[in-house]
């Protein structure tokens, strides 16, 4: 983008059509042509930094560019130029910009052209053709434009070449992983615990639930927050803030959901990692079968297994958990003798180990 005469002009990243042909008729004085740039201005490789959305919008190294043909021209010395593109978010785009910058600097002819007033029709960054006596015509861009006190326009022209803008993705483009990248940590962003686990109670009644969660590996970690919500309560309750440990015991005697999150030193928090209460078994039923009892009902979608409690009477306090934990219903309880009557309660267990409310009792007599 060029600002000229109080107006903005946008130029595409490509070869420019000549706006004029500059000849000796446009001169008002001696022209100076510089055939090569000073060594201090030359480079044959480019290293650049751009902003990568996939890496938390942090400055990221682009794949470096080194032109072996230009290294040979410079006597085998690798000369890198470091560039920054803070408004570029594409690794392909930044590589095109790097290549264009390198190719442009290797077109080394620069012309100091003292023009007469015919140059008023030109603006900075316009393309022109330089056609002077004893010099073959060549394309150039107006890189400097200044009114002269003696009644003319002093132009600075830099050699231009359509090859500067050549781009073949199959040859010129490299994946971002082709170069090492350093992503600076962001103290305002912290990851959630990868998992949370509830210590599944083994008895029909319990007084507390043990909860643990995976540690978050961050240099900015200040601690963890834990909240719980009993089934009979509508809102989450805070257990404690900035816990240093990754485990806690929640006092509760009923099915209870739990969730944990990480807290950064900056005050930023992660998302929650939750162990929800699984659904209870629906419509439980018991049917006497030969040598046992068949239990049936609706298996909850968010459960991975069931706990089955058995008693010889309708007393839950006397019930004992069976060793086998069914993963589907119906399920047959075997090993009983004919005439034995049993009462059953079933409880769903989630993947995190949390438990539902008990369903039952149901009773049946073995045949």
Short mmCIF file of C-alpha atoms in Angstrom, two decimals:
data_model
loop_
_atom_site.label_atom_id
_atom_site.label_comp_id
_atom_site.label_asym_id
_atom_site.label_seq_id
_atom_site.Cartn_x
_atom_site.Cartn_y
_atom_site.Cartn_z
CA UNK A 1 0.00 0.00 0.00
CA UNK A 2 1.30 3.45 -0.99
CA UNK A 3 0.09 6.86 0.22
CA UNK A 4 0.51 9.51 -2.45
CA UNK A 5 -1.13 12.92 -2.56
CA UNK A 6 -3.27 12.05 0.45
CA UNK A 7 -4.71 8.98 -1.26
CA UNK A 8 -4.13 5.29 -0.60
CA UNK A 9 -3.12 3.00 -3.46
CA UNK A 10 -3.06 -0.78 -3.04
CA UNK A 11 -0.73 -2.84 -5.22
CA UNK A 12 -1.04 -6.58 -5.73
CA UNK A 13 1.89 -8.85 -5.00
CA UNK A 14 2.79 -9.50 -8.61
CA UNK A 15 4.56 -8.06 -11.66
CA UNK A 16 3.55 -4.48 -12.46
CA UNK A 17 2.44 -3.34 -15.90
CA UNK A 18 4.63 -0.42 -17.01
CA UNK A 19 2.89 2.90 -16.42
CA UNK A 20 5.46 4.67 -18.61
CA UNK A 21 8.65 4.22 -20.57
CA UNK A 22 11.44 6.50 -19.40
CA UNK A 23 13.92 7.55 -22.08
CA UNK A 24 16.59 10.20 -22.40
CA UNK A 25 13.84 12.64 -23.41
CA UNK A 26 12.58 12.51 -19.80
CA UNK A 27 15.95 13.46 -18.30
CA UNK A 28 16.90 16.91 -17.08
CA UNK A 29 20.40 15.93 -15.97
CA UNK A 30 22.90 13.11 -15.68
CA UNK A 31 21.56 9.68 -14.78
CA UNK A 32 23.37 7.40 -12.33
CA UNK A 33 23.10 3.61 -12.58
CA UNK A 34 24.35 1.44 -9.73
CA UNK A 35 25.07 -2.04 -11.06
CA UNK A 36 25.24 -3.86 -7.72
CA UNK A 37 24.24 -3.30 -4.13
CA UNK A 38 26.71 -2.86 -1.28
CA UNK A 39 27.68 -6.17 0.28
CA UNK A 40 26.15 -5.09 3.59
CA UNK A 41 22.71 -4.91 1.92
CA UNK A 42 22.86 -8.33 0.28
CA UNK A 43 21.62 -11.63 1.66
CA UNK A 44 21.07 -15.08 0.19
CA UNK A 45 18.82 -16.61 2.84
CA UNK A 46 15.78 -15.54 4.83
CA UNK A 47 14.59 -16.49 8.29
CA UNK A 48 11.18 -15.18 9.27
CA UNK A 49 8.67 -15.20 12.11
CA UNK A 50 4.91 -15.21 11.58
CA UNK A 51 1.85 -15.72 13.79
CA UNK A 52 0.47 -19.28 13.82
CA UNK A 53 -3.22 -19.62 14.89
CA UNK A 54 -2.62 -23.33 15.65
CA UNK A 55 -0.01 -22.41 18.26
CA UNK A 56 -2.02 -20.02 20.42
CA UNK A 57 -1.35 -17.14 18.00
CA UNK A 58 2.25 -17.01 19.14
CA UNK A 59 5.25 -15.88 17.02
CA UNK A 60 6.48 -18.98 15.20
CA UNK A 61 9.51 -19.65 13.01
CA UNK A 62 8.74 -20.18 9.33
CA UNK A 63 10.77 -22.76 7.37
CA UNK A 64 14.04 -20.96 6.55
CA UNK A 65 14.86 -20.15 2.92
CA UNK A 66 18.40 -20.45 1.53
CA UNK A 67 19.13 -20.01 -2.21
CA UNK A 68 22.15 -22.10 -3.18
CA UNK A 69 22.66 -20.18 -6.45
CA UNK A 70 22.96 -16.90 -4.57
CA UNK A 71 25.23 -18.50 -1.96
CA UNK A 72 27.56 -19.42 -4.84
CA UNK A 73 27.45 -15.83 -6.12
CA UNK A 74 28.47 -14.64 -2.65
CA UNK A 75 31.54 -16.85 -2.52
CA UNK A 76 29.92 -19.69 -0.59
CA UNK A 77 29.00 -17.55 2.42
CA UNK A 78 25.52 -18.02 3.85
CA UNK A 79 24.05 -14.61 4.67
CA UNK A 80 20.64 -14.62 6.36
CA UNK A 81 18.23 -11.73 6.80
CA UNK A 82 15.79 -11.98 9.74
CA UNK A 83 12.29 -10.69 9.00
CA UNK A 84 9.08 -10.39 11.01
CA UNK A 85 5.54 -10.70 9.64
CA UNK A 86 3.26 -10.03 12.64
CA UNK A 87 0.14 -9.72 10.45
CA UNK A 88 0.72 -12.95 8.51
CA UNK A 89 -1.02 -16.10 9.80
CA UNK A 90 -0.36 -18.56 6.95
CA UNK A 91 2.86 -20.55 6.58
CA UNK A 92 2.37 -20.62 2.79
CA UNK A 93 1.91 -16.84 2.59
CA UNK A 94 4.95 -16.08 4.72
CA UNK A 95 7.10 -18.29 2.48
CA UNK A 96 5.92 -16.41 -0.62
CA UNK A 97 6.80 -13.12 1.05
CA UNK A 98 10.23 -14.45 2.03
CA UNK A 99 10.98 -15.61 -1.51
CA UNK A 100 9.81 -12.32 -3.05
CA UNK A 101 11.98 -10.34 -0.63
CA UNK A 102 15.02 -12.47 -1.45
CA UNK A 103 14.49 -12.32 -5.21
CA UNK A 104 13.92 -8.56 -5.12
CA UNK A 105 17.16 -7.85 -3.26
CA UNK A 106 19.12 -9.93 -5.80
CA UNK A 107 17.94 -7.66 -8.64
CA UNK A 108 20.66 -5.17 -7.92
CA UNK A 109 20.46 -2.39 -10.49
CA UNK A 110 19.29 0.92 -9.07
CA UNK A 111 18.89 4.12 -11.07
CA UNK A 112 18.98 7.72 -9.85
CA UNK A 113 16.87 9.33 -12.56
CA UNK A 114 16.65 13.17 -12.56
CA UNK A 115 13.45 13.53 -14.57
CA UNK A 116 11.74 16.57 -15.94
CA UNK A 117 8.13 17.40 -15.19
CA UNK A 118 6.96 14.51 -17.38
CA UNK A 119 7.51 12.31 -14.31
CA UNK A 120 4.64 14.01 -12.48
CA UNK A 121 2.41 11.31 -13.97
CA UNK A 122 4.19 8.67 -11.90
CA UNK A 123 3.61 7.60 -8.31
CA UNK A 124 5.78 5.60 -5.92
CA UNK A 125 5.70 1.86 -6.69
CA UNK A 126 4.53 2.36 -10.27
CA UNK A 127 6.14 0.06 -12.79
CA UNK A 128 8.17 1.62 -15.59
CA UNK A 129 10.45 0.55 -18.41
CA UNK A 130 13.89 2.16 -18.40
CA UNK A 131 15.08 2.57 -22.00
CA UNK A 132 18.26 4.64 -22.13
CA UNK A 133 20.97 4.88 -24.75
CA UNK A 134 23.75 2.32 -24.31
CA UNK A 135 21.62 0.42 -21.71
CA UNK A 136 19.25 -2.34 -22.69
CA UNK A 137 15.62 -1.72 -21.69
CA UNK A 138 14.70 -3.28 -18.34
CA UNK A 139 11.66 -3.13 -16.04
CA UNK A 140 11.86 -1.17 -12.80
CA UNK A 141 9.70 0.22 -10.03
CA UNK A 142 9.57 3.74 -8.68
CA UNK A 143 10.91 3.35 -5.14
CA UNK A 144 11.67 7.03 -4.57
CA UNK A 145 9.87 10.18 -5.75
CA UNK A 146 10.87 13.75 -4.80
CA UNK A 147 10.17 17.18 -6.25
CA UNK A 148 13.39 18.99 -7.05
CA UNK A 149 13.90 22.74 -6.38
CA UNK A 150 15.17 23.24 -9.93
CA UNK A 151 11.87 22.26 -11.48
CA UNK A 152 11.79 18.52 -11.94
CA UNK A 153 11.23 15.19 -10.21
CA UNK A 154 14.03 13.06 -8.79
CA UNK A 155 13.16 9.39 -9.21
CA UNK A 156 14.78 6.36 -7.65
CA UNK A 157 14.18 3.26 -9.75
CA UNK A 158 14.86 -0.30 -8.60
CA UNK A 159 15.21 -3.15 -11.04
CA UNK A 160 12.10 -5.29 -11.33
CA UNK A 161 11.68 -8.79 -12.74
CA UNK A 162 8.50 -10.87 -13.15
CA UNK A 163 10.49 -13.84 -11.83
CA UNK A 164 10.51 -12.15 -8.41
CA UNK A 165 6.90 -13.22 -8.02
CA UNK A 166 7.18 -16.75 -9.45
CA UNK A 167 5.73 -19.36 -7.08
CA UNK A 168 5.39 -23.11 -7.48
CA UNK A 169 3.89 -24.67 -4.32
CA UNK A 170 5.22 -28.11 -5.24
CA UNK A 171 8.78 -26.77 -5.27
CA UNK A 172 8.85 -23.61 -3.18
CA UNK A 173 6.49 -24.41 -0.32
CA UNK A 174 7.46 -26.42 2.73
CA UNK A 175 5.39 -27.65 5.65
CA UNK A 176 5.66 -25.77 8.92
CA UNK A 177 7.10 -28.89 10.55
CA UNK A 178 10.16 -28.72 8.29
CA UNK A 179 11.73 -26.21 10.66
CA UNK A 180 12.05 -26.14 14.43
CA UNK A 181 9.62 -23.79 16.06
CA UNK A 182 9.56 -22.29 19.49
CA UNK A 183 6.15 -21.47 20.92
CA UNK A 184 6.30 -19.26 23.96
CA UNK A 185 4.06 -20.33 26.86
CA UNK A 186 1.01 -18.18 27.48
CA UNK A 187 0.45 -17.46 31.18
CA UNK A 188 -3.16 -16.57 30.40
CA UNK A 189 -4.02 -20.04 29.07
CA UNK A 190 -3.85 -23.27 31.05
CA UNK A 191 -5.01 -26.77 30.15
CA UNK A 192 -7.71 -28.69 31.99
CA UNK A 193 -6.87 -31.92 33.84
CA UNK A 194 -6.81 -34.71 31.28
CA UNK A 195 -8.92 -37.06 33.42
CA UNK A 196 -10.84 -37.32 36.67
CA UNK A 197 -11.55 -40.46 38.68
CA UNK A 198 -13.96 -41.29 41.50
CA UNK A 199 -13.04 -44.05 43.93
CA UNK A 200 -16.04 -46.32 43.50
CA UNK A 201 -17.62 -47.24 46.85
CA UNK A 202 -17.99 -50.97 47.44
CA UNK A 203 -20.83 -50.92 49.96
CA UNK A 204 -24.47 -49.93 49.42
CA UNK A 205 -23.95 -46.96 51.78
CA UNK A 206 -20.99 -44.60 51.99
CA UNK A 207 -20.00 -41.45 53.88
CA UNK A 208 -17.53 -39.93 51.41
CA UNK A 209 -16.32 -40.18 47.83
CA UNK A 210 -12.63 -40.06 46.96
CA UNK A 211 -11.90 -37.94 43.87
CA UNK A 212 -8.59 -37.59 42.03
CA UNK A 213 -7.53 -35.96 38.78
CA UNK A 214 -4.48 -35.90 36.56
CA UNK A 215 -1.85 -33.25 37.17
CA UNK A 216 -1.53 -30.36 34.71
CA UNK A 217 2.02 -29.80 33.51
CA UNK A 218 2.40 -26.03 33.42
CA UNK A 219 4.99 -23.67 34.83
CA UNK A 220 2.17 -21.24 35.55
CA UNK A 221 0.05 -23.64 37.62
CA UNK A 222 -1.09 -22.21 40.96
CA UNK A 223 -3.38 -25.07 42.00
CA UNK A 224 -6.77 -26.63 41.38
CA UNK A 225 -10.40 -25.91 42.14
CA UNK A 226 -12.81 -28.73 43.05
CA UNK A 227 -16.58 -28.51 43.12
CA UNK A 228 -19.27 -31.11 43.85
CA UNK A 229 -23.02 -31.38 43.42
CA UNK A 230 -25.06 -33.99 45.34
CA UNK A 231 -28.02 -35.43 43.46
CA UNK A 232 -30.46 -33.65 45.78
CA UNK A 233 -28.87 -30.22 45.21
CA UNK A 234 -29.33 -28.06 42.11
CA UNK A 235 -26.13 -25.98 42.27
CA UNK A 236 -22.44 -26.74 42.42
CA UNK A 237 -20.70 -26.32 45.75
CA UNK A 238 -17.08 -25.31 46.17
CA UNK A 239 -14.83 -27.74 47.97
CA UNK A 240 -11.77 -25.54 47.98
CA UNK A 241 -9.72 -23.18 45.84
CA UNK A 242 -6.09 -23.43 44.78
CA UNK A 243 -5.68 -26.99 46.04
CA UNK A 244 -2.08 -28.11 45.76
CA UNK A 245 -2.92 -31.83 45.70
CA UNK A 246 -4.62 -33.77 42.92
CA UNK A 247 -6.99 -35.72 45.18
CA UNK A 248 -9.64 -34.97 47.78
CA UNK A 249 -12.36 -36.69 49.79
CA UNK A 250 -15.87 -35.28 49.41
CA UNK A 251 -18.16 -35.89 52.40
CA UNK A 252 -21.44 -37.16 50.97
CA UNK A 253 -23.87 -40.01 51.52
CA UNK A 254 -25.66 -39.81 48.17
CA UNK A 255 -24.67 -39.93 44.49
CA UNK A 256 -22.61 -36.81 43.83
CA UNK A 257 -21.07 -35.27 40.72
CA UNK A 258 -17.58 -33.80 40.96
CA UNK A 259 -15.50 -31.56 38.73
CA UNK A 260 -11.99 -30.10 38.85
CA UNK A 261 -10.11 -27.41 36.96
CA UNK A 262 -6.63 -25.90 36.94
CA UNK A 263 -5.87 -22.35 38.08
CA UNK A 264 -2.91 -20.35 36.73
CA UNK A 265 -0.90 -17.86 38.76
CA UNK A 266 -2.31 -15.11 36.57
CA UNK A 267 -5.82 -16.02 37.74
CA UNK A 268 -6.76 -17.72 34.48
CA UNK A 269 -8.67 -20.99 34.80
CA UNK A 270 -9.03 -24.01 32.56
CA UNK A 271 -12.20 -25.76 31.54
CA UNK A 272 -13.82 -28.21 33.96
CA UNK A 273 -13.14 -31.94 33.93
CA UNK A 274 -16.31 -33.57 35.28
CA UNK A 275 -17.34 -36.93 36.69
CA UNK A 276 -21.11 -36.82 36.27
CA UNK A 277 -23.63 -39.02 38.06
CA UNK A 278 -24.60 -41.86 35.73
CA UNK A 279 -28.22 -42.69 35.15
CA UNK A 280 -29.86 -45.35 37.31
CA UNK A 281 -31.08 -48.71 36.05
CA UNK A 282 -34.68 -48.34 34.91
CA UNK A 283 -37.50 -50.83 35.51
CA UNK A 284 -35.41 -53.42 37.38
CA UNK A 285 -36.91 -56.90 37.59
CA UNK A 286 -35.95 -60.33 38.93
CA UNK A 287 -37.03 -63.73 37.63
CA UNK A 288 -36.31 -67.11 39.16
CA UNK A 289 -34.42 -69.48 36.88
CA UNK A 290 -32.92 -72.93 37.39
CA UNK A 291 -30.17 -72.54 39.96
CA UNK A 292 -30.37 -68.77 40.18
CA UNK A 293 -32.07 -65.45 39.46
CA UNK A 294 -32.16 -63.43 36.23
CA UNK A 295 -31.92 -59.67 36.68
CA UNK A 296 -33.20 -57.38 33.91
CA UNK A 297 -33.90 -53.71 33.32
CA UNK A 298 -32.76 -50.70 31.34
CA UNK A 299 -28.96 -50.39 31.24
CA UNK A 300 -27.97 -46.68 31.44
CA UNK A 301 -26.23 -45.27 28.36
CA UNK A 302 -23.58 -43.49 30.44
CA UNK A 303 -22.70 -46.55 32.55
CA UNK A 304 -19.92 -49.04 31.87
CA UNK A 305 -20.81 -51.63 34.50
CA UNK A 306 -23.21 -52.41 37.35
CA UNK A 307 -22.79 -53.21 41.01
CA UNK A 308 -25.21 -55.86 42.28
CA UNK A 309 -26.03 -56.09 46.01
CA UNK A 310 -27.72 -59.25 47.32
CA UNK A 311 -29.46 -60.03 50.59
CA UNK A 312 -31.56 -62.87 52.00
CA UNK A 313 -34.15 -60.35 53.21
CA UNK A 314 -35.44 -56.93 52.19
CA UNK A 315 -32.78 -55.22 54.35
CA UNK A 316 -30.33 -53.09 52.36
CA UNK A 317 -28.05 -52.90 55.40
CA UNK A 318 -27.57 -56.66 55.19
CA UNK A 319 -26.88 -56.68 51.45
CA UNK A 320 -23.46 -57.75 50.16
CA UNK A 321 -21.92 -56.75 46.85
CA UNK A 322 -21.50 -59.66 44.42
CA UNK A 323 -18.01 -60.04 42.91
CA UNK A 324 -19.23 -60.01 39.31
CA UNK A 325 -20.10 -56.59 37.85
CA UNK A 326 -22.38 -57.03 34.82
CA UNK A 327 -21.77 -54.92 31.71
CA UNK A 328 -25.19 -55.64 30.21
CA UNK A 329 -28.70 -56.68 31.17
CA UNK A 330 -30.28 -59.19 31.51
CA UNK A 331 -27.72 -60.92 33.71
CA UNK A 332 -28.00 -64.28 35.46
CA UNK A 333 -27.02 -64.74 39.09
CA UNK A 334 -26.15 -68.44 39.33
CA UNK A 335 -25.04 -70.73 42.15
CA UNK A 336 -28.29 -70.76 44.13
CA UNK A 337 -30.26 -73.82 45.12
CA UNK A 338 -33.91 -74.36 44.39
CA UNK A 339 -36.18 -72.52 46.81
CA UNK A 340 -33.65 -69.87 47.83
CA UNK A 341 -35.15 -66.38 47.77
CA UNK A 342 -32.95 -63.32 47.32
CA UNK A 343 -33.40 -59.53 47.23
CA UNK A 344 -31.33 -57.39 44.86
CA UNK A 345 -30.31 -53.75 44.45
CA UNK A 346 -28.32 -52.57 41.40
CA UNK A 347 -26.20 -49.45 40.94
CA UNK A 348 -24.65 -48.06 37.74
CA UNK A 349 -20.96 -47.11 37.55
CA UNK A 350 -19.62 -44.56 35.04
CA UNK A 351 -16.29 -44.64 33.19
CA UNK A 352 -14.92 -42.23 35.82
CA UNK A 353 -16.00 -44.59 38.62
CA UNK A 354 -18.91 -42.47 39.84
CA UNK A 355 -22.08 -44.23 40.97
CA UNK A 356 -25.80 -43.74 40.46
CA UNK A 357 -28.65 -44.15 42.89
CA UNK A 358 -29.57 -47.70 43.86
CA UNK A 359 -32.42 -49.30 41.93
CA UNK A 360 -34.51 -51.92 43.76
CA UNK A 361 -35.16 -53.98 45.67
CA UNK A 362 -36.41 -56.72 43.41
CA UNK A 363 -36.82 -60.29 44.59
CA UNK A 364 -37.13 -63.77 43.11
CA UNK A 365 -36.80 -67.41 44.12
CA UNK A 366 -34.43 -69.81 42.40
CA UNK A 367 -36.01 -72.85 40.71
#
